[in-house]
Short mmCIF file of C-alpha atoms and ligand atoms in Angstrom, two decimals:
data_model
loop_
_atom_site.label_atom_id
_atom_site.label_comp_id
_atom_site.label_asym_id
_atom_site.label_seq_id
_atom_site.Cartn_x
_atom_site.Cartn_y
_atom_site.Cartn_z
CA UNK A 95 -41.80 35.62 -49.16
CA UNK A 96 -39.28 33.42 -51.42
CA UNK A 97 -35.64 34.32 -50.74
CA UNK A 98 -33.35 35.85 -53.78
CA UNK A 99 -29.96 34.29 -53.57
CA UNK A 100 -27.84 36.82 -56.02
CA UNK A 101 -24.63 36.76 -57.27
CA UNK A 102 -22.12 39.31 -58.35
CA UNK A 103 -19.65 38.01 -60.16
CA UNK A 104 -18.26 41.44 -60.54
CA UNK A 105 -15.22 42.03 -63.32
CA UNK A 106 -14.58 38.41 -63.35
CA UNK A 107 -15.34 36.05 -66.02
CA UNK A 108 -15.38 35.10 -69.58
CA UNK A 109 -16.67 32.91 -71.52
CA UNK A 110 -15.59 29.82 -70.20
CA UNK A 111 -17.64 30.88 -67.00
CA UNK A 112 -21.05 30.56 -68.69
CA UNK A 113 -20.98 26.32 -67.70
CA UNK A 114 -21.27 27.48 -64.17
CA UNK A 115 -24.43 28.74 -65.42
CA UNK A 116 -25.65 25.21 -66.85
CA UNK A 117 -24.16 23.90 -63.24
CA UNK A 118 -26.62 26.12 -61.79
CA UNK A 119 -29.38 24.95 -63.65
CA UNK A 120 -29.13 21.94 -62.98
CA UNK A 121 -29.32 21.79 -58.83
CA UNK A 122 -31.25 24.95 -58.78
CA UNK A 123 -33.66 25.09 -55.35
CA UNK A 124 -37.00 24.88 -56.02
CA UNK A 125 -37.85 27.36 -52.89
CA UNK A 126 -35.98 30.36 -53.39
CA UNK A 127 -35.15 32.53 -56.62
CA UNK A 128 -32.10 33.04 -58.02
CA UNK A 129 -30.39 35.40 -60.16
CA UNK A 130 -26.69 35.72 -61.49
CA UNK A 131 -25.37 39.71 -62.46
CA UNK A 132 -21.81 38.51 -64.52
CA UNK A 133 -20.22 41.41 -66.35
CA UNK A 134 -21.76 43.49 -68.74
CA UNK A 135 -19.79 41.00 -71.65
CA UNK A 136 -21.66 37.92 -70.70
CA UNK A 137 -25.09 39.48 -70.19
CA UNK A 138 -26.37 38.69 -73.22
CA UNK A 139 -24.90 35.33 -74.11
CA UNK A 140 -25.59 34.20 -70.37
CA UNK A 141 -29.15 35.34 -70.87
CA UNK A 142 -29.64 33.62 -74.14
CA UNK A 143 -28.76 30.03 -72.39
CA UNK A 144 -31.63 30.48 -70.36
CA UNK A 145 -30.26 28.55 -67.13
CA UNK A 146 -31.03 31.28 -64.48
CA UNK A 147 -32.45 34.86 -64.51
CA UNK A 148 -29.27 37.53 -65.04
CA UNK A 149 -28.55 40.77 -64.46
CA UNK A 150 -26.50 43.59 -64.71
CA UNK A 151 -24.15 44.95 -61.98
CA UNK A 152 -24.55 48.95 -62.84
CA UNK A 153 -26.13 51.07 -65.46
CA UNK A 154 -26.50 54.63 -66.16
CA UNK A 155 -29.60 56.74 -65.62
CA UNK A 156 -29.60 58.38 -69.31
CA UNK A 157 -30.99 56.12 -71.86
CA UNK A 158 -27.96 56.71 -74.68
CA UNK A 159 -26.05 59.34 -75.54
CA UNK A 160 -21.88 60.49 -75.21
CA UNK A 161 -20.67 58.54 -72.49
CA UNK A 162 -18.12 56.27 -73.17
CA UNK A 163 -17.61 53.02 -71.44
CA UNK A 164 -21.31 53.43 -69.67
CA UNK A 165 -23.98 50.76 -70.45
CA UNK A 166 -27.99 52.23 -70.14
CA UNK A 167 -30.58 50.01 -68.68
CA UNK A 168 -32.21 50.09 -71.50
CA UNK A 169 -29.31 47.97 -73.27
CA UNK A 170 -29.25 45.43 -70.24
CA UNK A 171 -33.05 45.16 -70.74
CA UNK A 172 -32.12 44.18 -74.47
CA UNK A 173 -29.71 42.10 -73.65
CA UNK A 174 -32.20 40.08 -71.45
CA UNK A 175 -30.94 41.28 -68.32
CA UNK A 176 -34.53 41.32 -65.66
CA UNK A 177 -32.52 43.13 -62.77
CA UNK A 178 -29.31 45.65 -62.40
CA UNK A 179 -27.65 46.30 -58.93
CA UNK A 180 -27.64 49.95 -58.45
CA UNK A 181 -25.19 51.88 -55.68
CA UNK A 182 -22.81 49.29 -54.76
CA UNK A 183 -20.35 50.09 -52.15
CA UNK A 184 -17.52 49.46 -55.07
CA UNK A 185 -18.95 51.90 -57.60
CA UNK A 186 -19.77 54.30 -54.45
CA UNK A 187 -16.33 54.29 -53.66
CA UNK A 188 -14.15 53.82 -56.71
CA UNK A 189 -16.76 56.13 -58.93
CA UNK A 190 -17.86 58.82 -56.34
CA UNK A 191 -21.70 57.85 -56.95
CA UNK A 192 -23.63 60.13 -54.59
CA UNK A 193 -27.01 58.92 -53.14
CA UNK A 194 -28.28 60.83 -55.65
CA UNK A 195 -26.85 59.19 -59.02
CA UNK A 196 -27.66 55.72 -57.31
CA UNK A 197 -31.73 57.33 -56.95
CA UNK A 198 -31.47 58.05 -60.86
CA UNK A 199 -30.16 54.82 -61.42
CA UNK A 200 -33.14 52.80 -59.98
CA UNK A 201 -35.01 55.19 -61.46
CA UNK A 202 -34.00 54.18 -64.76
CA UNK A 203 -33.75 50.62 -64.13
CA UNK A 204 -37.47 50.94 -63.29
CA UNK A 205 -37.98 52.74 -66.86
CA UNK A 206 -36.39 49.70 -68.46
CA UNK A 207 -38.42 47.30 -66.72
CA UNK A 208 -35.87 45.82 -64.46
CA UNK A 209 -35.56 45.19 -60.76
CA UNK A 210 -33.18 47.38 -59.06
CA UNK A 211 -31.23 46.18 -56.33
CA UNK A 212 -30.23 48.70 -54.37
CA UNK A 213 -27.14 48.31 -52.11
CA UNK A 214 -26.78 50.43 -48.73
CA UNK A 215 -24.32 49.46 -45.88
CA UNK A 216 -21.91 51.54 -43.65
CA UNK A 217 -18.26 51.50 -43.32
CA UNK A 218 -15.72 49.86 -40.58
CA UNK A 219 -15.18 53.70 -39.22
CA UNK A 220 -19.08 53.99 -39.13
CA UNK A 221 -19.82 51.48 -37.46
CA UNK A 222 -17.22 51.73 -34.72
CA UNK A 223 -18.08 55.44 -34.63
CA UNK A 224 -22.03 54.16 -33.97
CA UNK A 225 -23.41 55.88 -37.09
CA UNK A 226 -24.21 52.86 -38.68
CA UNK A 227 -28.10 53.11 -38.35
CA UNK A 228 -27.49 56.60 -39.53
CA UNK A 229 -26.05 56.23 -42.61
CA UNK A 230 -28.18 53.90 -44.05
CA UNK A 231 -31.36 56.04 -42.76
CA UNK A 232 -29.40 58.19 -45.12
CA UNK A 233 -29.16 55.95 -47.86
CA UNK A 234 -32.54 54.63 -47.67
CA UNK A 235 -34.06 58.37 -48.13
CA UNK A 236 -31.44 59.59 -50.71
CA UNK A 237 -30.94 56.54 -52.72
CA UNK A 238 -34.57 54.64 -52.70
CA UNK A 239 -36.57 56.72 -54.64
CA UNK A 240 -40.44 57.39 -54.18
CA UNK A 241 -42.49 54.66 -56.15
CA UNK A 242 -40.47 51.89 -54.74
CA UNK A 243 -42.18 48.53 -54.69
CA UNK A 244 -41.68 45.03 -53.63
CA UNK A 245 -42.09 44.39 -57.87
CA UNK A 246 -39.56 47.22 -58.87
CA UNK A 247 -37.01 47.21 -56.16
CA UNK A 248 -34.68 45.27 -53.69
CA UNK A 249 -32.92 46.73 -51.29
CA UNK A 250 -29.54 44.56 -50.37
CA UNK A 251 -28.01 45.58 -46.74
CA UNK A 252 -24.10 45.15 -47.34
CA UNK A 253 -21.84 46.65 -44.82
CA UNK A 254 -18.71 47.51 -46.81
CA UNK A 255 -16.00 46.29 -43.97
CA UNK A 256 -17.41 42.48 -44.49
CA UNK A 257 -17.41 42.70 -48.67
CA UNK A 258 -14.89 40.55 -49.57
CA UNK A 259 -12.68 40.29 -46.01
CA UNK A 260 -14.20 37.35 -44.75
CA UNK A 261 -15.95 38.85 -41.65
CA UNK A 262 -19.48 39.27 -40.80
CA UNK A 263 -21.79 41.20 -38.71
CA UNK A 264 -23.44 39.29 -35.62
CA UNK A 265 -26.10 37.85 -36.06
CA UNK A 266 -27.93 40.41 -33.69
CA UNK A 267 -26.58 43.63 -35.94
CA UNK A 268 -28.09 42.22 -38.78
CA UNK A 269 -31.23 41.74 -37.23
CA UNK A 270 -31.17 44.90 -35.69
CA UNK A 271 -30.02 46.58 -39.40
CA UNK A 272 -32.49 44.32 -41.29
CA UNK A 273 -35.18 45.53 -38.83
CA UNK A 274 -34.21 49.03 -39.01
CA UNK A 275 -34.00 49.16 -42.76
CA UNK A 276 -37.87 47.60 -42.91
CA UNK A 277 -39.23 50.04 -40.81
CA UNK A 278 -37.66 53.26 -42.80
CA UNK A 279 -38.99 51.51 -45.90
CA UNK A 280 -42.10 50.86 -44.26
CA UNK A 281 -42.22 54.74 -43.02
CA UNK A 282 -42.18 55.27 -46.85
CA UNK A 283 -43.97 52.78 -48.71
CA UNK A 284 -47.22 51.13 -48.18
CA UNK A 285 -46.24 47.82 -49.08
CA UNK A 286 -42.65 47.54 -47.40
CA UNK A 287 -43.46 43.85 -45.73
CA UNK A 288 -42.88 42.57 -49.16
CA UNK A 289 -39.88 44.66 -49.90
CA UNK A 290 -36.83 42.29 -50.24
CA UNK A 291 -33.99 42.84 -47.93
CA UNK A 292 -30.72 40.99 -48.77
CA UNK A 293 -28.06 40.91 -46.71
CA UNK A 294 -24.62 40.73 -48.50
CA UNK A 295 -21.30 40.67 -47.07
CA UNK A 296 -18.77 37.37 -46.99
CA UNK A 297 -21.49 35.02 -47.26
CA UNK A 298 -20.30 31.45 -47.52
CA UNK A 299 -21.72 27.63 -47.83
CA UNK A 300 -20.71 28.16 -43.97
CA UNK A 301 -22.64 31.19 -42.89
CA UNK A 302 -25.34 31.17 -45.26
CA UNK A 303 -27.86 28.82 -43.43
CA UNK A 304 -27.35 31.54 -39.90
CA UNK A 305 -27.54 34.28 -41.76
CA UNK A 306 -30.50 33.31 -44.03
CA UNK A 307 -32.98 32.63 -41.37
CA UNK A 308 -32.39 35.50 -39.70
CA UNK A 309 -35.56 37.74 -39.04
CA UNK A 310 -35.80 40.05 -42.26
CA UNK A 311 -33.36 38.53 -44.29
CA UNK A 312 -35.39 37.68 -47.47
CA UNK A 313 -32.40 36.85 -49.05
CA UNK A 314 -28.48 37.04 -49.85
CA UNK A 315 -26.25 39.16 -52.42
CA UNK A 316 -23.32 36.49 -52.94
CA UNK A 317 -19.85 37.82 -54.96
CA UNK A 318 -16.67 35.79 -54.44
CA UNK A 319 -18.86 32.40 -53.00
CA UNK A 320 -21.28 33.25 -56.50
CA UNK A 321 -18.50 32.11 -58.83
CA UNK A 322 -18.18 28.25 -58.32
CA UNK A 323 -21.50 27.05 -59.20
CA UNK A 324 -21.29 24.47 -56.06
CA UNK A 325 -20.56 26.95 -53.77
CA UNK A 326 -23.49 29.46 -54.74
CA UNK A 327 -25.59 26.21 -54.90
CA UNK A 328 -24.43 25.32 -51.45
CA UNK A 329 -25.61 29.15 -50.52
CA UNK A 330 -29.15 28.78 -52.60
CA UNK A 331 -29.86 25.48 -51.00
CA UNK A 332 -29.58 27.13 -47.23
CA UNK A 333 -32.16 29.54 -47.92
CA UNK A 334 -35.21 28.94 -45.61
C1 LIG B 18 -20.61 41.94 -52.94
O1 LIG B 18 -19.66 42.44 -53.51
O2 LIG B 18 -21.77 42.28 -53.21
C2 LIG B 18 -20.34 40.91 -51.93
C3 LIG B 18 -21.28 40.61 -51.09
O3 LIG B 18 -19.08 40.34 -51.96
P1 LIG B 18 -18.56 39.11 -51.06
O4 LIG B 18 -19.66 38.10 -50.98
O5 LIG B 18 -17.37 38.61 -51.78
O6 LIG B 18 -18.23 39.67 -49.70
#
């Protein structure tokens, strides 16, 4: 399977950003796919250059209607958006999104059209308690919702203790989690071996090469290293 190297540039960015997008372009990896999720302001414009597939970093599960500040994914869809990350750790914690609201979410990216990219991962308490397998058993069955395919749906494995602290799993926990997500997936779905599973978490021109041939790993979900073009290049051109 080709490897998605994905970036999140979360609320950073204007649009003086967008020539990291024409950097991109230009040194892209022929190997591996790539996609950049900038915020909602860019979407369209950094669609409309055409450099690399883009996506959105949330949506909401109703199509329109009376909530302010919320973007649909119908609207990232015409905005030329082709994916939306769904359940974040930052939108689990800072906007209480349940298992549940993350379900409806790839639910409606699916209506739209779009690849959802589903984020799971425990916390440092979690972890060190041992419930890390746990919780994302949890995850998988609350937040992955029946119909999943390897066309609709990526699932991205990022443990919310290495998101932006520098710090990483071993290598053998992520082959352990990697491993335990496919199998879950696989108790579900009849075509889980070509389910995407990206891990995200501190990945770095450094790391990226280790981490990406891990068994599994099908990929990487990239935020601070995805905003210099040469550093995300640096990650895409690791993948194996
Ligand atoms: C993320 O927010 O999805 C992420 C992986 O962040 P970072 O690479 O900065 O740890």
């Amino acid at each position: 399977m080709r490897q998605l190297i994905a970036g999140n540039w979360k609320m950073n960015g204007t649009g003086a950003s967008l020539a990291e997008l024409d950097a991109i372009r230009e040194a892209k990896p022929a190997d591996a796919d790539i996609l950049i999720c900038p915020p909602a302001t860019l979407i369209a414009r950094a669609a409309a250059k055409g450099a690399v597939p883009i996506g959105g970093q949330d949506c909401r599960a109703q199509v329109s209607g009376a909530f302010t500040g919320d973007v649909s994914a119908e609207m990232l869809k015409d905005a030329g958006a082709v994916a939306v990350i769904v359940g974040h750790s930052e939108r689990r914690q800072h906007h209480g999104e349940s298992d549940a609201v993350v379900a409806a979410k790839a639910r409606a990216a699916w209506r739209a059209g779009l690849l959802a990219i589903i984020c799971i991962g425990e916390t440092e308490a979690e972890r060190l308690g041992g419930h890390a397998l746990d919780v994302v058993t949890r995850q998988i069955a609350g937040s992955v919702p029946d119909g999943a395919s390897p066309e609709n749906t990526t699932l991205a494995y990022e443990p919310v203790w290495a998101i932006g602290t520098g710090r990483t799993p071993t290598n053998a926990e992520i082959v352990e989690m990697h491993g335990h997500i496919r199998a879950r997936l696989a108790a579900r779905f009849a075509d889980a071996a070509g389910m995407r599973i990206l891990y995200g978490g501190s990945v770095k021109p450094a790391n990226a090469r280790e981490i990406l041939a891990l068994a599994d790993v099908d990929g990487a979900l990239v935020g601070g290293a995805s905003l210099k073009a040469r550093d995300f290049l640096a990650i895409a051109a690791a993948s194996s």
